[in-house]
Short mmCIF file of C-alpha atoms and ligand atoms in Angstrom, two decimals:
data_model
loop_
_atom_site.label_atom_id
_atom_site.label_comp_id
_atom_site.label_asym_id
_atom_site.label_seq_id
_atom_site.Cartn_x
_atom_site.Cartn_y
_atom_site.Cartn_z
CA MET A 1 4.20 -61.72 138.81
CA SER A 2 1.00 -63.13 137.89
CA GLY A 3 -0.84 -61.76 134.70
CA THR A 4 1.78 -59.00 133.75
CA VAL A 5 2.24 -60.23 130.32
CA GLY A 6 0.67 -58.18 127.13
CA THR A 7 -0.80 -55.05 126.90
CA ALA A 8 -4.24 -55.84 127.16
CA ALA A 9 -5.68 -57.18 130.68
CA ARG A 10 -2.90 -56.80 132.37
CA SER A 11 -2.72 -56.76 136.22
CA VAL A 12 -0.73 -57.06 139.35
CA THR A 13 -1.71 -58.65 142.68
CA VAL A 14 0.05 -57.48 146.10
CA ARG A 15 -0.16 -59.65 148.91
CA VAL A 16 0.40 -58.00 152.40
CA PRO A 17 -0.17 -58.94 155.98
CA ALA A 18 -1.62 -57.65 159.25
CA LYS A 19 0.07 -56.56 162.37
CA VAL A 20 -0.12 -56.99 165.75
CA ASN A 21 2.00 -54.54 168.15
CA ALA A 22 4.06 -56.70 170.62
CA GLN A 23 4.85 -53.59 172.40
CA LEU A 24 3.37 -50.01 172.19
CA ALA A 25 4.69 -47.50 174.31
CA VAL A 26 3.36 -44.11 174.17
CA GLY A 27 4.90 -40.69 175.08
CA ALA A 28 3.07 -37.57 175.57
CA ALA A 29 1.25 -35.61 172.61
CA ARG A 30 3.49 -33.99 170.43
CA PRO A 31 2.96 -30.00 169.07
CA ASP A 32 1.42 -31.49 165.82
CA GLY A 33 -0.89 -33.81 167.89
CA PHE A 34 0.91 -37.21 167.33
CA HIS A 35 2.45 -39.10 169.88
CA ASP A 36 5.93 -40.32 169.97
CA LEU A 37 6.32 -43.91 169.87
CA ALA A 38 8.21 -47.09 170.54
CA ASN A 39 6.43 -49.44 168.49
CA VAL A 40 7.42 -53.00 167.85
CA PHE A 41 5.39 -54.70 165.06
CA LEU A 42 5.03 -58.29 164.06
CA ALA A 43 3.53 -58.66 160.82
CA VAL A 44 1.16 -61.64 161.53
CA GLY A 45 -0.11 -64.32 158.55
CA LEU A 46 -4.03 -62.75 157.89
CA TYR A 47 -3.61 -61.23 154.31
CA ASP A 48 -5.25 -58.66 152.02
CA GLU A 49 -4.68 -58.92 148.42
CA VAL A 50 -4.85 -55.83 146.25
CA THR A 51 -5.09 -56.10 142.64
CA ALA A 52 -4.28 -53.31 140.27
CA THR A 53 -6.01 -53.55 136.96
CA PRO A 54 -5.41 -50.42 134.12
CA ALA A 55 -8.88 -48.71 133.73
CA ASP A 56 -10.03 -45.21 132.80
CA GLU A 57 -10.19 -43.64 136.33
CA LEU A 58 -9.19 -44.47 139.67
CA THR A 59 -11.63 -46.78 140.96
CA VAL A 60 -12.11 -49.41 144.20
CA THR A 61 -13.85 -52.28 144.82
CA CYS A 62 -13.72 -54.80 147.66
CA SER A 63 -14.48 -58.25 148.51
CA GLY A 64 -14.50 -60.58 151.71
CA PRO A 65 -16.64 -60.76 154.76
CA ASP A 66 -16.11 -57.42 155.89
CA ALA A 67 -16.31 -55.80 152.52
CA ALA A 68 -19.17 -53.69 153.30
CA GLN A 69 -17.47 -51.60 156.03
CA VAL A 70 -14.64 -50.63 153.47
CA PRO A 71 -14.83 -47.20 152.28
CA LEU A 72 -14.46 -47.21 148.14
CA ASP A 73 -13.32 -43.69 147.91
CA THR A 74 -10.37 -41.35 148.29
CA THR A 75 -10.61 -41.92 152.07
CA ASN A 76 -9.60 -45.47 151.44
CA LEU A 77 -5.47 -45.68 151.91
CA ALA A 78 -5.43 -47.77 149.02
CA ALA A 79 -6.88 -45.02 146.49
CA ARG A 80 -4.62 -42.47 148.28
CA ALA A 81 -1.74 -44.25 147.46
CA ALA A 82 -2.00 -44.71 143.71
CA LEU A 83 -3.01 -40.66 143.70
CA ALA A 84 0.27 -40.07 145.72
CA LEU A 85 2.33 -42.24 143.35
CA ALA A 86 0.77 -40.84 140.10
CA GLU A 87 0.95 -37.02 141.24
CA ARG A 88 4.79 -37.90 142.03
CA HIS A 89 5.38 -39.23 138.52
CA GLY A 90 3.03 -36.83 136.58
CA ILE A 91 0.79 -39.55 135.10
CA ALA A 92 -2.71 -40.13 135.20
CA PRO A 93 -4.07 -42.47 138.16
CA GLY A 94 -5.97 -44.37 135.72
CA VAL A 95 -6.04 -48.06 137.71
CA HIS A 96 -8.64 -49.97 139.19
CA LEU A 97 -7.97 -51.59 142.65
CA HIS A 98 -9.89 -54.44 143.80
CA ILE A 99 -9.16 -55.57 147.50
CA ASP A 100 -9.73 -58.94 148.54
CA LYS A 101 -9.97 -58.33 152.27
CA ASP A 102 -9.57 -61.10 154.98
CA ILE A 103 -8.00 -58.74 157.58
CA PRO A 104 -10.78 -57.70 160.36
CA VAL A 105 -11.74 -54.11 159.29
CA ALA A 106 -11.10 -51.31 161.96
CA GLY A 107 -9.47 -53.50 164.57
CA GLY A 108 -5.95 -52.25 165.09
CA MET A 109 -4.39 -54.63 162.80
CA ALA A 110 -3.07 -52.04 159.90
CA GLY A 111 -5.97 -53.54 157.78
CA GLY A 112 -6.29 -49.84 156.17
CA SER A 113 -2.74 -49.42 156.23
CA ALA A 114 -1.74 -52.92 154.43
CA ASP A 115 -3.97 -51.86 151.89
CA GLY A 116 -2.26 -48.69 151.19
CA ALA A 117 1.25 -50.35 151.14
CA ALA A 118 -0.45 -52.83 148.81
CA ALA A 119 -1.75 -50.41 146.29
CA LEU A 120 1.19 -48.49 146.21
CA LEU A 121 3.69 -51.54 145.09
CA ALA A 122 0.95 -52.86 142.77
CA CYS A 123 0.56 -49.30 141.15
CA ASP A 124 4.73 -49.03 140.88
CA THR A 125 4.71 -52.34 139.28
CA LEU A 126 1.63 -51.73 136.83
CA TRP A 127 3.14 -48.46 135.93
CA GLY A 128 6.61 -49.27 135.70
CA THR A 129 7.24 -46.36 137.74
CA ARG A 130 10.28 -47.73 139.52
CA ALA A 131 10.14 -46.10 142.64
CA THR A 132 13.14 -46.90 145.05
CA ARG A 133 12.39 -47.96 147.96
CA GLU A 134 13.18 -45.40 149.96
CA GLU A 135 10.91 -43.61 148.07
CA LEU A 136 7.98 -46.26 148.49
CA LEU A 137 8.55 -46.07 152.35
CA GLY A 138 8.37 -41.94 152.14
CA ILE A 139 5.24 -42.35 150.46
CA CYS A 140 3.85 -45.01 152.95
CA ALA A 141 5.18 -42.74 155.81
CA GLU A 142 2.83 -39.63 154.27
CA LEU A 143 -0.19 -42.09 153.87
CA GLY A 144 -0.01 -43.08 157.94
CA SER A 145 2.08 -43.97 160.85
CA ASP A 146 1.62 -47.77 160.42
CA VAL A 147 2.03 -47.87 156.69
CA PRO A 148 5.87 -48.36 155.78
CA PHE A 149 5.87 -51.35 158.40
CA SER A 150 3.14 -52.92 156.15
CA LEU A 151 5.58 -52.07 153.50
CA VAL A 152 8.42 -54.20 155.09
CA GLY A 153 6.77 -56.78 157.18
CA GLY A 154 8.54 -59.46 159.60
CA ALA A 155 9.32 -57.48 162.82
CA ALA A 156 10.56 -54.17 163.16
CA LEU A 157 10.80 -51.34 166.02
CA GLY A 158 8.93 -47.97 164.99
CA VAL A 159 9.95 -44.79 166.20
CA GLY A 160 8.87 -41.13 165.57
CA ARG A 161 5.09 -41.87 164.99
CA GLY A 162 5.88 -45.25 164.53
CA GLU A 163 7.03 -44.47 160.74
CA GLN A 164 10.72 -44.51 161.40
CA LEU A 165 11.88 -48.47 161.08
CA THR A 166 14.63 -50.59 162.13
CA PRO A 167 14.46 -54.32 161.56
CA VAL A 168 14.19 -56.66 164.15
CA GLU A 169 15.53 -60.35 164.75
CA VAL A 170 13.07 -63.19 165.31
CA GLY A 171 14.19 -66.58 166.13
CA GLY A 172 10.95 -68.42 165.96
CA THR A 173 7.23 -68.92 164.86
CA PHE A 174 4.78 -67.28 167.49
CA HIS A 175 1.29 -68.34 167.38
CA TRP A 176 -1.99 -66.46 168.14
CA VAL A 177 -5.68 -66.09 168.24
CA PHE A 178 -7.28 -62.52 167.58
CA ALA A 179 -10.57 -61.97 168.70
CA VAL A 180 -12.75 -59.41 166.44
CA ALA A 181 -14.97 -57.42 168.16
CA ASP A 182 -18.47 -55.85 166.75
CA GLY A 183 -17.52 -52.25 165.32
CA GLY A 184 -14.32 -50.33 165.31
CA LEU A 185 -12.77 -47.94 167.57
CA SER A 186 -11.73 -44.48 166.44
CA THR A 187 -7.78 -44.23 166.79
CA PRO A 188 -7.85 -40.46 167.22
CA ALA A 189 -10.13 -41.60 169.86
CA VAL A 190 -8.00 -43.83 171.64
CA TYR A 191 -5.28 -41.48 171.60
CA GLY A 192 -7.44 -38.70 172.95
CA GLU A 193 -8.40 -41.44 175.80
CA PHE A 194 -5.02 -41.76 176.81
CA ASP A 195 -4.22 -38.22 177.20
CA ARG A 196 -7.16 -37.69 178.89
CA LEU A 197 -6.12 -40.59 181.30
CA THR A 198 -2.46 -39.67 181.53
CA ALA A 199 -3.18 -35.84 182.30
CA GLY A 200 -1.35 -34.13 185.05
CA THR A 201 0.99 -37.17 185.22
CA ASP A 202 4.72 -37.42 183.84
CA VAL A 203 4.65 -39.35 180.82
CA PRO A 204 7.98 -41.05 180.50
CA ALA A 205 9.61 -41.41 176.72
CA PRO A 206 8.66 -44.25 175.24
CA ALA A 207 11.43 -47.07 174.68
CA ALA A 208 11.74 -50.42 173.36
CA SER A 209 11.92 -53.28 176.29
CA GLN A 210 15.16 -55.46 175.88
CA ALA A 211 13.54 -58.21 177.48
CA LEU A 212 10.57 -58.07 174.94
CA LEU A 213 13.37 -57.77 171.78
CA ASP A 214 15.41 -60.80 173.65
CA ALA A 215 12.08 -62.71 173.67
CA LEU A 216 11.40 -62.28 170.09
CA ARG A 217 15.26 -62.98 169.15
CA SER A 218 14.94 -66.37 171.18
CA GLY A 219 11.67 -67.26 169.56
CA ASP A 220 10.46 -67.78 173.23
CA SER A 221 6.86 -67.50 173.62
CA GLY A 222 6.92 -67.89 177.38
CA ALA A 223 9.44 -65.21 177.76
CA LEU A 224 7.21 -63.13 174.98
CA ALA A 225 4.11 -63.38 176.89
CA VAL A 226 5.46 -61.50 180.20
CA ALA A 227 7.35 -58.87 177.88
CA LEU A 228 4.02 -57.93 175.73
CA SER A 229 2.62 -54.57 176.69
CA ASN A 230 0.68 -51.62 175.32
CA ASP A 231 0.06 -48.25 176.61
CA LEU A 232 -3.18 -47.78 174.86
CA GLN A 233 -4.68 -50.80 176.50
CA ALA A 234 -6.30 -48.71 179.73
CA ALA A 235 -7.49 -46.25 176.98
CA ALA A 236 -9.09 -49.00 174.64
CA LEU A 237 -10.73 -50.48 177.95
CA SER A 238 -11.85 -47.25 179.06
CA LEU A 239 -13.87 -46.42 175.95
CA ARG A 240 -14.99 -50.04 175.48
CA PRO A 241 -15.42 -51.90 178.71
CA SER A 242 -16.73 -55.05 177.40
CA LEU A 243 -13.08 -55.81 175.91
CA ALA A 244 -11.93 -56.78 179.64
CA GLY A 245 -14.20 -60.01 179.23
CA THR A 246 -12.90 -60.68 176.25
CA LEU A 247 -9.48 -60.65 177.33
CA ALA A 248 -10.53 -62.86 180.26
CA ALA A 249 -12.23 -65.50 178.16
CA GLY A 250 -9.04 -65.94 176.33
CA THR A 251 -6.55 -66.66 179.55
CA GLY A 252 -9.42 -68.53 180.67
CA ALA A 253 -8.58 -70.89 177.77
CA GLY A 254 -5.01 -70.79 178.18
CA ALA A 255 -3.39 -68.41 176.30
CA LEU A 256 -0.02 -67.60 177.82
CA ALA A 257 -1.11 -63.50 177.21
CA ALA A 258 -4.12 -61.28 176.01
CA LEU A 259 -3.49 -57.57 175.29
CA VAL A 260 -5.65 -54.99 173.07
CA SER A 261 -3.87 -55.18 169.74
CA GLY A 262 -2.69 -51.48 168.90
CA SER A 263 -5.53 -49.47 169.52
CA GLY A 264 -8.21 -51.91 169.47
CA PRO A 265 -10.76 -53.18 169.50
CA THR A 266 -9.33 -56.44 168.18
CA THR A 267 -7.77 -58.38 171.41
CA ALA A 268 -4.43 -60.67 170.86
CA PHE A 269 -3.88 -63.83 172.60
CA LEU A 270 -0.40 -64.99 172.41
CA VAL A 271 -0.58 -69.12 172.38
CA ALA A 272 1.91 -71.90 173.15
CA ASP A 273 0.85 -73.63 169.63
CA GLU A 274 -1.24 -74.71 166.84
CA GLY A 275 -3.24 -76.90 169.51
CA ALA A 276 -3.56 -74.03 172.32
CA ALA A 277 -4.91 -71.70 169.52
CA ARG A 278 -7.73 -73.53 168.81
CA LYS A 279 -8.65 -74.06 172.20
CA VAL A 280 -8.64 -70.51 172.90
CA ALA A 281 -10.41 -69.57 169.57
CA ASP A 282 -13.42 -72.09 170.50
CA ALA A 283 -13.41 -70.70 173.65
CA LEU A 284 -13.74 -66.98 172.41
CA LEU A 285 -16.18 -68.08 170.14
CA GLY A 286 -18.26 -69.71 172.49
CA SER A 287 -18.27 -66.71 175.18
CA GLY A 288 -20.01 -64.50 173.19
CA THR A 289 -17.44 -61.74 173.93
CA CYS A 290 -16.57 -61.49 170.22
CA ARG A 291 -17.63 -61.45 166.66
CA ASN A 292 -14.93 -63.88 165.32
CA ALA A 293 -11.70 -65.50 166.32
CA ARG A 294 -8.99 -65.88 163.84
CA ILE A 295 -5.59 -67.83 163.97
CA ALA A 296 -2.57 -66.77 162.81
CA VAL A 297 1.26 -66.93 163.43
CA SER A 298 4.01 -64.34 162.98
CA PRO A 299 6.40 -63.40 161.53
CA ALA A 300 4.83 -62.98 158.14
CA PRO A 301 6.69 -61.12 154.76
CA GLY A 302 5.62 -57.63 154.20
CA ALA A 303 4.18 -56.54 151.02
CA THR A 304 5.00 -58.92 147.96
CA VAL A 305 3.91 -59.11 144.38
CA LEU A 306 2.43 -62.31 143.58
O1 C5P B 1 -0.84 -41.78 161.30
P1 C5P B 1 -2.27 -42.24 161.39
O2 C5P B 1 -2.71 -41.38 159.97
O3 C5P B 1 -2.38 -43.75 161.28
O4 C5P B 1 -2.84 -41.68 162.78
C1 C5P B 1 -4.08 -41.51 162.74
C2 C5P B 1 -4.67 -41.02 164.20
O5 C5P B 1 -3.74 -41.39 165.26
C3 C5P B 1 -3.78 -39.41 164.36
O6 C5P B 1 -4.42 -38.77 163.67
C4 C5P B 1 -3.39 -39.03 165.65
O7 C5P B 1 -4.77 -38.82 166.51
C5 C5P B 1 -3.15 -40.90 166.27
N1 C5P B 1 -1.61 -41.33 165.76
C6 C5P B 1 -0.80 -40.58 167.19
N2 C5P B 1 0.45 -40.78 167.16
C7 C5P B 1 1.14 -41.37 166.44
C8 C5P B 1 0.38 -42.20 165.31
C9 C5P B 1 -1.30 -41.94 165.37
O8 C5P B 1 -1.06 -39.63 168.07
N3 C5P B 1 2.22 -41.87 166.68
#
């Protein structure tokens, strides 16, 4: 672990991946407002790095192309993670958190959740609080439904709100392109639109697709392309109809499959290999239907102390 020796200017840096949902099956709204999910998470190799350094009080800074869009107050999940850990252990949250952000912001790739998980691991290491894995996962689940997966990485099925994880076997490398949209989409608004679109219908209980799990296990991108699904896609498209043009631009350039990533507005394109990824990324950039296009592979490891 880098820079942790001595007592003066020690710091801890944690690297943490983005995610894409290979399957996002959404049930009816629960009494607590959340939705039961069968959420097959895949960590993808786009990373934020969070560095925790001792300080008099809790402060957050951010660098990277989207840094201006990142809140630096206690609405930032990194700050909330530090506060939660400090409170549990009865210590002062004296830490400066610097987020070096490469994951697209407000995009359905769990960038905020990633920073929460990374800050938690960084502070636990810096402060020597030695929380068990179970305790860390419990704090992650309190911070947000996607945060436990950011800690764990790889591939996992999330049930309940998406926070109860079971590892999923992945037998190969999958290649992706992500089209980053202008502006964000509010996750609660997308779930609200899902409720509006499904009102009066019988929403089935969410269940993981065996075909999808088999495709992941075999590393077969053709089979995975057929099995990918996102029950929030219609809601995201309803709120942002222009995403249909982005999806069409990627499939027109040879993507095996295209779908909205999580609650959007980032769209995800599964491609056959690195060459296809470059072709699809170039076509997306040239189409004028997105702000940026990023290439990444999955699976990727979870939050890791560097
Ligand atoms: O858990 P998290 O804070 O990320 O959730 C943000 C919002 O997304 C919730 O307030 C809720 O509106 C919606 N949500 C949901 N069902 C889930 C996860 C999130 O309705 N399983």
